[in-house]
XYZ file of C-alpha atoms in Angstrom:
668
model
C 62.031 199.978 33.643
C 65.371 198.329 33.474
C 65.130 194.150 34.184
C 68.127 192.619 35.872
C 69.317 189.162 35.663
C 69.968 187.504 39.093
C 73.188 186.346 40.106
C 75.196 183.292 39.999
C 77.301 183.554 43.457
C 74.115 182.916 46.032
C 74.176 179.029 43.954
C 77.389 178.424 43.968
C 77.850 179.515 47.350
C 75.053 177.410 48.155
C 76.382 174.564 46.377
C 79.836 174.644 48.988
C 77.880 174.831 51.848
C 76.187 172.374 51.002
C 79.027 170.606 50.102
C 80.584 171.002 53.426
C 77.467 170.415 55.299
C 77.500 166.509 53.569
C 73.964 167.178 51.695
C 73.334 164.309 49.343
C 73.225 164.407 45.834
C 69.412 165.166 45.374
C 70.374 168.125 47.162
C 73.128 169.505 45.031
C 71.247 168.767 42.026
C 68.645 170.624 42.889
C 70.953 173.840 43.085
C 71.018 174.127 39.114
C 66.943 173.872 39.276
C 66.859 176.645 41.950
C 69.269 178.921 39.835
C 67.432 178.109 36.537
C 63.583 179.023 38.404
C 65.708 182.196 39.875
C 66.271 183.459 36.192
C 69.940 183.401 35.933
C 71.069 184.393 32.321
C 72.352 180.724 30.529
C 76.024 182.152 30.684
C 76.220 182.254 34.756
C 73.620 179.400 34.178
C 76.016 176.680 32.741
C 78.644 177.772 35.593
C 75.963 176.704 38.587
C 75.217 173.473 36.497
C 79.291 173.072 36.069
C 79.859 173.759 39.281
C 77.067 171.140 40.540
C 78.522 168.609 38.658
C 82.063 169.292 39.890
C 80.520 169.223 43.802
C 79.191 166.017 42.914
C 82.385 164.195 41.921
C 83.588 166.158 44.967
C 81.121 164.580 47.647
C 81.942 161.299 45.710
C 85.385 161.388 46.207
C 85.103 162.570 49.636
C 82.588 159.507 50.006
C 85.374 157.464 48.806
C 87.748 159.055 51.028
C 85.765 158.386 54.070
C 84.561 155.042 53.147
C 88.423 154.270 52.659
C 89.045 155.860 56.043
C 86.549 153.184 57.601
C 88.102 150.312 55.722
C 91.525 151.334 56.756
C 90.626 151.938 60.204
C 88.470 148.535 60.373
C 91.888 146.882 58.462
C 93.860 148.799 61.168
C 91.872 147.682 64.516
C 92.033 143.883 62.693
C 95.666 144.543 62.702
C 95.520 145.490 66.388
C 93.729 142.617 67.553
C 96.118 140.539 65.897
C 99.569 141.751 67.614
C 97.317 141.308 70.982
C 96.111 138.115 69.544
C 95.117 135.831 72.816
C 92.234 134.478 72.146
C 91.724 132.961 68.141
C 88.065 132.592 68.359
C 87.108 136.681 69.512
C 89.643 137.881 66.504
C 87.681 135.745 64.074
C 84.232 136.743 65.127
C 85.106 140.566 65.419
C 86.316 140.608 61.306
C 83.424 138.545 60.442
C 81.315 141.127 62.386
C 83.807 144.347 60.500
C 83.054 142.076 57.066
C 79.402 142.287 57.745
C 79.288 146.117 58.776
C 81.895 147.514 56.959
C 79.687 145.759 53.303
C 76.730 146.118 54.735
C 75.184 142.706 54.478
C 72.574 141.293 56.543
C 74.694 138.141 57.249
C 78.796 137.183 57.261
C 80.333 134.251 58.002
C 83.643 131.867 57.801
C 84.003 128.352 57.007
C 87.698 126.704 58.179
C 88.855 122.942 56.231
C 88.671 120.274 58.158
C 91.503 118.151 57.475
C 90.930 115.149 59.108
C 86.841 114.799 57.938
C 87.860 116.145 54.018
C 85.434 119.097 54.301
C 84.838 122.076 55.582
C 82.626 123.413 58.406
C 81.349 126.763 59.282
C 83.562 127.883 61.983
C 82.235 131.625 62.692
C 79.330 133.496 61.777
C 77.726 137.143 62.373
C 73.833 138.180 61.411
C 72.526 134.458 60.720
C 69.434 133.008 62.337
C 69.199 129.713 60.777
C 70.683 126.351 63.281
C 70.750 124.811 60.094
C 72.703 127.568 58.228
C 75.282 127.675 60.802
C 75.909 124.021 61.572
C 76.200 123.246 57.516
C 79.579 121.141 56.458
C 80.486 121.295 52.769
C 82.785 118.773 51.178
C 85.593 119.863 49.114
C 84.520 121.089 45.877
C 80.520 121.731 46.628
C 78.719 125.326 46.372
C 80.426 128.486 45.861
C 82.762 127.997 49.217
C 83.457 124.996 47.034
C 84.440 126.722 44.088
C 86.946 129.655 45.949
C 88.288 126.548 47.643
C 89.455 124.718 44.118
C 90.425 128.055 42.278
C 91.873 130.326 45.238
C 89.727 132.973 44.076
C 87.257 135.512 44.835
C 83.489 134.517 43.379
C 80.433 136.434 43.950
C 77.050 135.543 42.680
C 74.016 138.274 42.789
C 71.579 135.202 43.486
C 72.779 132.506 44.883
C 69.221 130.365 43.395
C 69.832 131.101 39.804
C 73.963 130.523 39.784
C 75.190 127.659 37.645
C 78.582 127.755 37.751
C 79.385 125.852 40.981
C 77.313 122.426 42.179
C 74.580 123.019 43.880
C 73.998 120.246 46.883
C 70.452 119.727 48.774
C 72.282 119.799 52.067
C 73.754 124.007 51.148
C 70.871 124.766 49.579
C 68.858 123.960 52.291
C 71.045 125.807 54.727
C 71.057 128.559 52.390
C 67.440 128.707 51.588
C 66.550 128.699 55.676
C 69.294 131.152 56.115
C 67.011 133.606 53.358
C 70.384 134.119 51.728
C 70.426 135.717 47.725
C 73.060 138.072 47.200
C 77.155 135.909 48.599
C 80.827 137.195 48.399
C 83.115 134.890 48.515
C 87.073 134.892 48.862
C 89.651 132.525 50.442
C 91.663 132.567 52.975
C 94.717 131.527 51.889
C 98.117 130.935 53.888
C 101.563 131.654 51.358
C 101.124 133.700 48.495
C 101.493 132.680 44.419
C 100.464 128.767 43.187
C 101.886 127.610 46.495
C 99.584 129.281 48.702
C 97.102 126.795 50.670
C 93.358 127.654 50.953
C 92.231 126.834 55.048
C 88.773 128.362 54.666
C 86.447 131.041 53.197
C 84.821 134.154 54.050
C 81.522 134.948 53.382
C 79.478 138.530 53.322
C 76.017 137.584 51.684
C 72.721 139.787 51.822
C 68.979 138.448 51.680
C 68.272 140.184 48.530
C 69.811 140.555 44.855
C 72.975 142.331 44.916
C 75.907 143.209 42.651
C 79.098 143.543 44.700
C 81.819 146.176 43.439
C 85.353 145.502 42.920
C 85.954 147.554 45.849
C 84.012 145.470 48.075
C 85.578 142.301 46.382
C 89.344 144.067 47.441
C 88.087 144.847 51.289
C 86.458 141.249 51.939
C 89.961 139.674 50.489
C 92.034 142.026 53.232
C 89.658 141.011 55.598
C 90.345 137.239 54.139
C 93.778 137.888 54.683
C 93.600 139.194 58.460
C 92.152 136.111 59.412
C 94.057 133.838 57.684
C 96.986 135.343 59.498
C 95.581 134.854 62.631
C 94.898 131.318 62.351
C 98.021 130.967 61.051
C 99.460 133.036 63.866
C 97.335 130.914 66.382
C 98.302 127.417 64.930
C 102.297 128.398 65.180
C 101.930 129.317 69.059
C 99.627 126.581 69.448
C 103.198 124.704 68.032
C 105.329 126.844 69.980
C 103.222 125.918 72.994
C 102.667 122.247 71.858
C 106.753 122.654 71.472
C 107.643 124.241 75.133
C 104.804 122.039 76.509
C 107.034 118.617 75.248
C 110.654 120.164 76.108
C 109.049 120.556 79.807
C 108.169 117.366 80.081
C 110.933 116.141 78.508
C 112.697 118.219 80.638
C 110.831 116.693 83.600
C 111.194 113.585 82.363
C 114.963 113.662 82.961
C 114.568 115.482 85.811
C 112.856 112.703 87.324
C 114.895 109.822 85.002
C 118.323 111.338 86.943
C 116.825 111.770 90.388
C 115.274 107.614 89.932
C 119.177 107.092 88.428
C 120.422 108.271 91.846
C 117.503 107.034 93.725
C 118.266 103.420 92.409
C 122.092 104.118 92.718
C 121.345 104.845 96.513
C 119.203 102.226 97.240
C 121.502 99.575 95.790
C 124.318 100.589 97.860
C 122.216 100.114 100.660
C 121.247 96.205 99.585
C 124.778 95.952 98.418
C 126.164 96.526 102.141
C 122.703 95.178 103.708
C 124.555 91.820 102.445
C 128.034 92.497 102.534
C 127.287 93.269 106.627
C 125.610 90.002 106.729
C 122.154 90.948 106.402
C 119.260 88.004 106.278
C 115.148 88.420 104.357
C 114.193 90.055 107.338
C 116.913 92.341 106.952
C 116.188 93.084 103.003
C 112.533 93.207 103.888
C 112.598 96.067 106.073
C 115.215 98.386 103.777
C 112.853 97.387 100.345
C 109.729 98.553 102.951
C 111.465 102.090 103.929
C 112.592 102.591 100.615
C 108.674 102.348 99.046
C 107.087 103.006 101.862
C 105.246 100.400 102.146
C 105.231 96.642 104.268
C 106.950 93.787 102.547
C 106.615 90.341 103.232
C 108.867 87.762 101.777
C 107.438 84.086 100.697
C 108.706 80.750 100.038
C 108.283 78.594 96.795
C 105.274 77.146 98.213
C 103.316 80.657 99.624
C 104.294 80.458 103.286
C 105.800 83.099 104.976
C 109.612 83.799 105.788
C 109.565 87.089 107.130
C 107.618 90.519 106.740
C 107.242 93.833 108.137
C 104.089 95.577 109.976
C 100.605 94.735 110.170
C 101.767 91.560 108.131
C 104.577 89.757 109.789
C 101.740 88.700 112.118
C 103.077 86.207 114.660
C 106.590 86.622 113.247
C 109.388 87.002 116.576
C 112.523 86.355 115.259
C 112.481 88.131 112.034
C 111.711 84.231 110.575
C 109.448 82.403 109.861
C 109.317 78.419 108.866
C 106.703 76.328 107.512
C 106.938 74.337 110.869
C 105.532 76.737 112.843
C 102.504 76.884 110.046
C 100.343 74.917 111.683
C 100.643 76.879 114.923
C 97.922 79.912 115.814
C 99.147 82.101 118.551
C 99.975 80.896 122.082
C 101.196 77.534 120.751
C 98.090 76.198 120.428
C 97.525 74.090 116.638
C 95.441 76.412 114.646
C 91.996 75.677 113.374
C 90.833 73.975 109.943
C 89.565 77.303 108.691
C 92.497 78.720 109.439
C 94.984 76.475 107.977
C 92.890 75.829 105.380
C 92.883 79.680 104.592
C 96.663 80.050 104.698
C 96.783 77.060 102.613
C 94.552 79.050 100.254
C 96.565 82.684 100.305
C 99.837 80.392 100.005
C 98.292 79.002 96.307
C 97.344 82.827 95.774
C 100.600 83.942 95.897
C 102.269 80.838 94.359
C 99.982 81.517 91.339
C 100.827 85.168 91.600
C 104.609 84.743 91.329
C 104.198 82.209 88.557
C 102.694 85.046 86.838
C 105.541 87.114 87.808
C 107.791 84.897 86.993
C 106.423 84.757 83.453
C 106.519 88.445 83.045
C 109.634 88.269 83.723
C 108.057 92.332 86.144
C 106.235 92.779 89.007
C 102.315 91.957 89.244
C 99.155 93.467 90.832
C 97.381 90.656 92.206
C 94.611 91.575 94.653
C 95.731 94.557 96.277
C 99.136 94.273 96.136
C 102.311 93.698 94.359
C 104.071 90.785 93.861
C 107.582 89.979 92.356
C 108.890 86.489 91.997
C 112.451 86.020 93.432
C 114.252 83.153 90.708
C 117.609 81.093 90.769
C 117.589 80.469 87.459
C 113.989 79.166 86.231
C 113.683 78.113 89.784
C 110.693 80.163 91.874
C 112.626 80.949 95.210
C 109.920 82.535 97.014
C 108.212 86.200 96.056
C 108.746 89.482 97.673
C 105.361 91.140 98.510
C 104.120 94.759 98.474
C 101.651 96.690 100.655
C 100.059 99.553 100.756
C 101.230 101.127 97.439
C 98.527 100.357 94.579
C 99.997 102.672 92.695
C 104.323 101.876 91.471
C 105.394 104.586 88.968
C 107.567 102.384 86.923
C 111.155 103.625 89.290
C 109.439 102.269 92.160
C 108.713 98.935 90.420
C 112.378 98.559 89.272
C 113.372 99.119 92.813
C 110.917 96.896 93.983
C 112.314 94.450 91.034
C 115.798 94.510 92.036
C 115.165 94.023 95.568
C 113.942 90.391 94.327
C 117.287 89.816 93.041
C 119.113 90.939 96.052
C 116.362 88.329 98.381
C 117.364 85.416 95.471
C 121.092 85.571 96.055
C 120.164 85.665 100.270
C 118.070 83.175 99.738
C 120.365 80.877 98.084
C 123.247 81.581 100.054
C 121.072 80.209 102.806
C 119.426 77.018 101.087
C 123.367 76.248 100.437
C 124.414 76.812 104.226
C 121.520 74.910 105.261
C 121.848 72.333 103.207
C 125.520 71.925 103.836
C 125.140 71.569 107.393
C 122.054 69.406 106.983
C 124.726 67.001 105.590
C 126.953 67.129 109.034
C 123.718 66.986 110.907
C 121.973 64.193 108.819
C 125.848 62.340 109.206
C 124.996 62.522 113.043
C 121.251 61.286 112.446
C 122.176 58.417 110.762
C 125.252 57.269 113.336
C 122.384 57.862 116.133
C 120.032 55.492 114.353
C 122.147 53.101 113.206
C 124.831 52.624 116.481
C 123.067 54.729 119.200
C 125.319 52.739 121.879
C 128.300 52.980 120.432
C 129.328 56.308 121.533
C 126.007 57.987 123.214
C 128.643 60.846 125.294
C 130.186 61.640 121.868
C 127.361 62.001 119.583
C 125.912 64.620 122.330
C 129.122 65.998 122.247
C 128.539 65.901 118.050
C 125.010 67.431 119.000
C 125.998 69.815 120.704
C 128.731 71.447 118.454
C 126.143 71.310 115.373
C 123.178 73.203 117.871
C 121.524 70.702 118.493
C 121.065 69.321 122.305
C 120.453 65.313 122.143
C 119.232 65.603 125.749
C 116.712 67.713 125.260
C 112.941 66.380 124.304
C 112.943 65.870 120.474
C 110.014 64.767 118.634
C 110.858 62.366 115.315
C 109.247 62.448 112.203
C 109.308 59.689 110.077
C 107.832 60.802 106.605
C 107.258 59.104 103.055
C 106.429 59.753 100.207
C 106.638 58.151 96.383
C 109.773 56.640 95.099
C 109.479 58.864 92.093
C 109.191 61.751 94.969
C 111.631 60.631 97.550
C 114.397 63.443 96.657
C 111.821 66.417 96.576
C 110.871 65.095 100.163
C 114.286 65.407 101.287
C 114.696 68.950 100.100
C 110.731 69.703 101.362
C 112.225 68.529 104.706
C 115.545 70.851 104.502
C 112.900 74.107 103.971
C 110.202 73.046 107.074
C 112.970 72.889 109.831
C 114.954 76.034 108.205
C 115.040 78.422 111.295
C 113.332 75.946 114.126
C 116.260 74.214 114.968
C 115.565 71.082 113.589
C 117.562 68.633 111.604
C 116.587 66.105 109.058
C 118.248 63.144 107.019
C 117.433 60.588 104.743
C 117.578 57.394 106.315
C 116.548 53.655 104.773
C 114.527 55.261 102.146
C 112.334 57.164 104.753
C 113.053 61.395 105.484
C 113.504 61.601 109.341
C 113.102 64.487 111.086
C 114.123 65.537 114.634
C 112.826 68.831 116.222
C 112.961 70.006 119.640
C 109.530 69.965 121.642
C 106.672 72.906 121.194
C 104.465 71.966 123.667
C 102.417 69.836 121.567
C 102.076 65.756 121.230
C 103.913 63.637 118.443
C 100.687 63.579 116.646
C 100.082 66.963 116.387
C 103.316 67.754 115.210
C 103.274 64.858 112.513
C 99.913 66.294 111.658
C 101.246 69.647 110.720
C 104.349 67.954 109.013
C 102.224 65.936 106.904
C 100.218 69.275 105.377
C 103.380 71.169 104.685
C 105.878 68.874 103.833
C 102.886 67.589 101.245
C 102.241 71.211 99.878
C 106.447 71.772 99.925
C 107.140 68.340 98.201
C 103.367 68.722 95.616
C 102.785 65.205 96.941
C 101.116 63.482 99.510
C 103.363 62.345 102.443
C 102.567 60.349 104.843
C 104.017 61.399 108.768
C 104.917 59.451 111.966
C 105.398 61.086 115.255
C 107.388 59.790 118.358
C 108.821 60.757 121.269
C 108.749 62.777 123.254
C 112.730 61.623 123.565
C 115.871 63.024 125.219
C 119.256 60.639 124.648
C 120.620 59.234 121.608
C 119.194 55.510 122.767
C 115.800 56.751 123.562
C 115.669 58.871 119.826
C 116.711 55.424 118.406
C 113.529 53.798 119.960
C 111.415 56.360 119.015
C 112.742 56.150 115.450
C 111.921 52.446 114.976
C 108.211 53.683 116.917
C 108.143 55.146 114.181
C 109.067 53.328 111.389
C 106.659 51.194 113.033
C 103.179 53.208 113.172
C 104.280 54.588 109.865
C 103.612 51.005 108.404
C 100.863 51.010 110.179
C 98.882 53.663 108.159
C 99.553 52.512 105.065
C 98.115 49.458 106.351
C 94.751 51.061 107.938
C 94.779 53.350 104.830
C 96.034 56.808 106.198
C 97.945 57.444 103.559
C 98.590 60.939 103.435
C 98.149 61.567 106.724
C 99.907 62.170 110.269
C 99.592 60.375 113.793
C 101.687 58.957 116.427
C 101.183 55.456 117.344
C 98.653 56.112 120.504
C 95.973 57.563 118.153
C 95.987 54.057 116.209
C 93.930 52.371 119.421
C 94.870 49.128 119.954
C 97.126 48.832 117.160
C 99.509 51.987 119.016
C 98.813 49.415 121.478
C 100.808 47.123 120.419
C 103.108 49.014 117.974
C 104.432 51.279 120.812
C 107.354 50.921 123.097
C 105.608 51.583 126.670
C 102.334 49.721 125.820
C 99.615 52.049 127.680
C 97.464 50.260 128.499
C 95.501 52.330 130.654
C 95.773 55.179 127.727
C 94.290 52.576 125.692
C 91.435 51.900 127.490
C 90.812 55.066 128.650
C 91.089 57.081 125.251
C 88.418 53.619 124.294
C 85.927 53.721 127.070
C 86.829 57.384 128.952
C 82.659 58.621 128.170
C 81.377 55.551 129.495
C 83.810 54.785 132.664
C 83.386 58.765 133.868
C 79.199 58.782 132.846
C 79.318 55.552 135.225
C 81.721 57.249 138.266
C 79.795 60.512 138.052
C 75.491 58.539 138.087
C 76.222 55.137 139.716
C 74.612 53.871 136.070
C 76.309 50.492 134.663
C 77.082 51.666 130.890
C 80.598 49.846 130.461
C 78.496 46.142 132.179
C 75.836 46.603 129.435
C 77.998 47.220 126.836
C 80.280 43.830 127.846
C 77.306 41.709 128.230
C 75.842 43.103 124.910
C 79.077 41.780 123.278
C 79.296 38.590 125.117
C 75.348 37.875 123.854
C 76.479 38.642 120.485
C 74.673 41.371 120.465
C 71.249 39.649 121.569
C 69.071 42.018 123.273
C 67.350 39.417 125.133
C 70.184 37.122 126.408
C 71.730 40.068 127.457
C 68.624 41.871 129.711
C 68.826 37.946 130.950
C 72.680 38.427 131.766
C 71.423 41.706 133.358
C 68.325 40.922 135.176
C 67.200 44.065 133.578
C 63.788 44.795 131.278
C 64.761 44.675 127.482
C 63.546 48.398 127.613
C 66.325 49.309 129.842
C 69.174 47.379 128.233
C 67.976 49.433 124.614
C 67.571 52.954 127.250
C 71.327 51.546 127.993
C 72.079 51.194 124.592
C 71.032 54.777 123.433
C 72.973 56.654 126.129
C 75.803 54.425 124.748
C 75.349 55.527 121.451
C 74.872 59.089 122.329
C 78.689 59.175 124.232
C 80.843 57.008 121.864
C 79.275 58.848 118.755
C 77.268 57.317 115.808
C 80.673 54.650 114.734
C 80.749 52.761 117.921
C 78.905 49.328 116.616
C 81.337 49.409 113.351
C 83.387 46.494 113.269
C 86.512 48.742 113.693
C 84.925 50.000 116.479
C 83.698 46.927 117.905
C 87.464 45.214 118.228
C 88.801 48.402 119.946
C 85.882 48.107 122.160
C 85.573 44.379 123.021
C 90.066 44.494 123.576
C 89.066 47.672 125.682
C 86.581 46.527 127.413
C 88.798 43.100 128.096
C 92.236 44.527 129.164
C 89.233 46.785 131.525
C 88.395 43.977 133.257
C 91.851 41.772 133.423
C 93.244 45.497 135.366
C 90.258 44.999 137.699
C 87.856 47.425 136.574
C-alpha cells in the first residue's frame, strides 16, 4: 500500500481566507500547526510556515493602514470642525474625545495657560470622574504638564507615580490619585513654529494602568494638539476681529452721534441767537430750551427765587416774569402763610447751593431730581437754569443746557443794565419828588408818566435801611426786588426808598414782604417801614416823612430786621402817623372788649378802667364798681381770655391805659 503526503495548497488557501476575513494573528499562526498535523512534507511545510509569516506581516500592515486611515479620518473631521468653527468649546471637546478614542485611553484632557493668573487650568476633560481633578490648576513648571510647557516637547510617563523627571506637588498628585491615573502622555499646544513658538497649553491622554505609548501614538496626539492650537488661535483671531468690528461700529456710532450732536448744537445755537436778536426775553429762552431738551425749564435769580418757568413749574407766573416783590403773595393776592414762605425760602436756598456747586465745577449738576446750571457773569452768580423731567441727560444735551445758561446770562445782564439805567432816571424823579414836591407838581406827574409811573395812582412808599456796610448791596437788592412790578427805587438820605403800586394789601404787609426779600437779596437783615396808600407828589412826600419816622421808631422799639407801618406800632404809631387815627388805635387796642360788652351788655371796659385807676387793687376796684371781689376776678379772667396772656405787661398796659383814656375822652 502506497503512502501519499498531504498537499500544502489547502493550508495556503486557508491563510488567504483568514487574511481576507481579518482573523486574529492566533488563527493565522494555527494554520502551520494544522499543516504539520496533516502530514505535509517538510518542503511544503516550510512553504506554509513562510506563507504564514507573510500573512502575519500583511495583517499587521493592513492593521496599520486601517489605523492610519482612522487617524486620518479623525484629523480630517477635526479639520472640518475647524473650517466651520462656531463654538470653540465644542471643537476642543471633539478633539479631546477623538484623542481618547484613537489612543484607546481611559481619559483625555486639555489644559490652557491663564496669563492673568500665571498658571494653567483644565479647559476640557473626557472620561474624567474626579471633580478634584477636573478643577485642578497647575503652576507653570509643576507636574508633567509643566515639563511639557517648559520644553515645548511631548512627554510620556508609563507610571506617573514613580516618575522623577518632573516636579511633583501635593495638589497635582492628589488630583491624579483621585482620578486613578497611572500612564500619562502629554504634548504641547504650540502657536508658531521653531524656537519662536509659544506654548499656550497641553493635550493629554492617560490610562489608569501602566502603559508605554508608541511613537505613532505620540505623533497622533501631537497632530490633534496642532489642530487644537489652530482652533484656539483661530477663535482668538475671530474674537479680535469681532472686537475690532465692534469697536469700529462703536466708533462709527460715536461719529454719527457726534455729527448729529454738532448739527443739533448748531441748530439750537442758531435758534437761541435768533431769539436774542429778535428781542426775546428770559421766558422765551426758558421755553426754547424746554422744547429742545423735552423737559420743563425754570430760571431763578441769584437768591434762588423764580424769574420765569415753563409747565407746572411756572406756578403763579402770569406774564412770564416773576419778581421778588410778589414772592410773599399766594394765589388771589392773599399774603402767603409763614409755612409757605419758609418752604419757599428753603427751596431758594437749595437752588443757590446747587448753583454754587455748578459754578465750582463749571458744569450742570443733578440735585433733588433736577438739573441746575449756574448763570454767571464772570464769577458773579446772576441766577440759575433749572431743568425738570430729565433724570438722564447725555453729554450733547448737557452741553446744550450749559450753553443755554450763557445766553440767559447775556439777557439777564442786558435786563439789569437797562433796569439800572431806567432806575437812575427814575431815581432822579424820586429825589425831586421827596425834596421839592410842591415846586412843580404837574411837571413831576408828567415826568413820571414818561417813565411809566402814574404818580396820581395810589402807591405804597417803603423806606428800607440796613447796616452802613451793606448800603450798596441794599440799593442793588431794591432794584432786583422791584424788577418787573412797575415800581421804582432810589437811595435818599442813606436809606433805600421804594415806590410801588398798591396791590390790595396794606402798607404793613408790603413792608414785611419787602423786609424778607430784601434781606435775602442783600444777605443782611433789612428793616422796612411802610406808608400809604398815597397818590400825588405831596401825598407821596408826606408818606415818605411818615415812613422815616416809623423806621426810626422801629429801631427804638427793637424791631430791626422786620417790616411794619405806623398803624401797627400802637400808640407810637398814633403819634407818628400823619392822620393821627385815634379811633383806629382805640378799636385796635380795645376792640375785643368793646365788642364783647356790646353783644352781652357786660362792663369789661369799665372794669379794666377801674382796675387800672385803683393801681391794680382788687379790693378798691370792687368798691368803686360796687360788686363782689369775685366778680372783679371773673371779669379780669374774661379780659385775659379776650386780650391774650400779655395784656398786663408794662408795654401793653401803657397802650391799654392810653386807649381807655382816649375812649373816655371821645365819649365812650
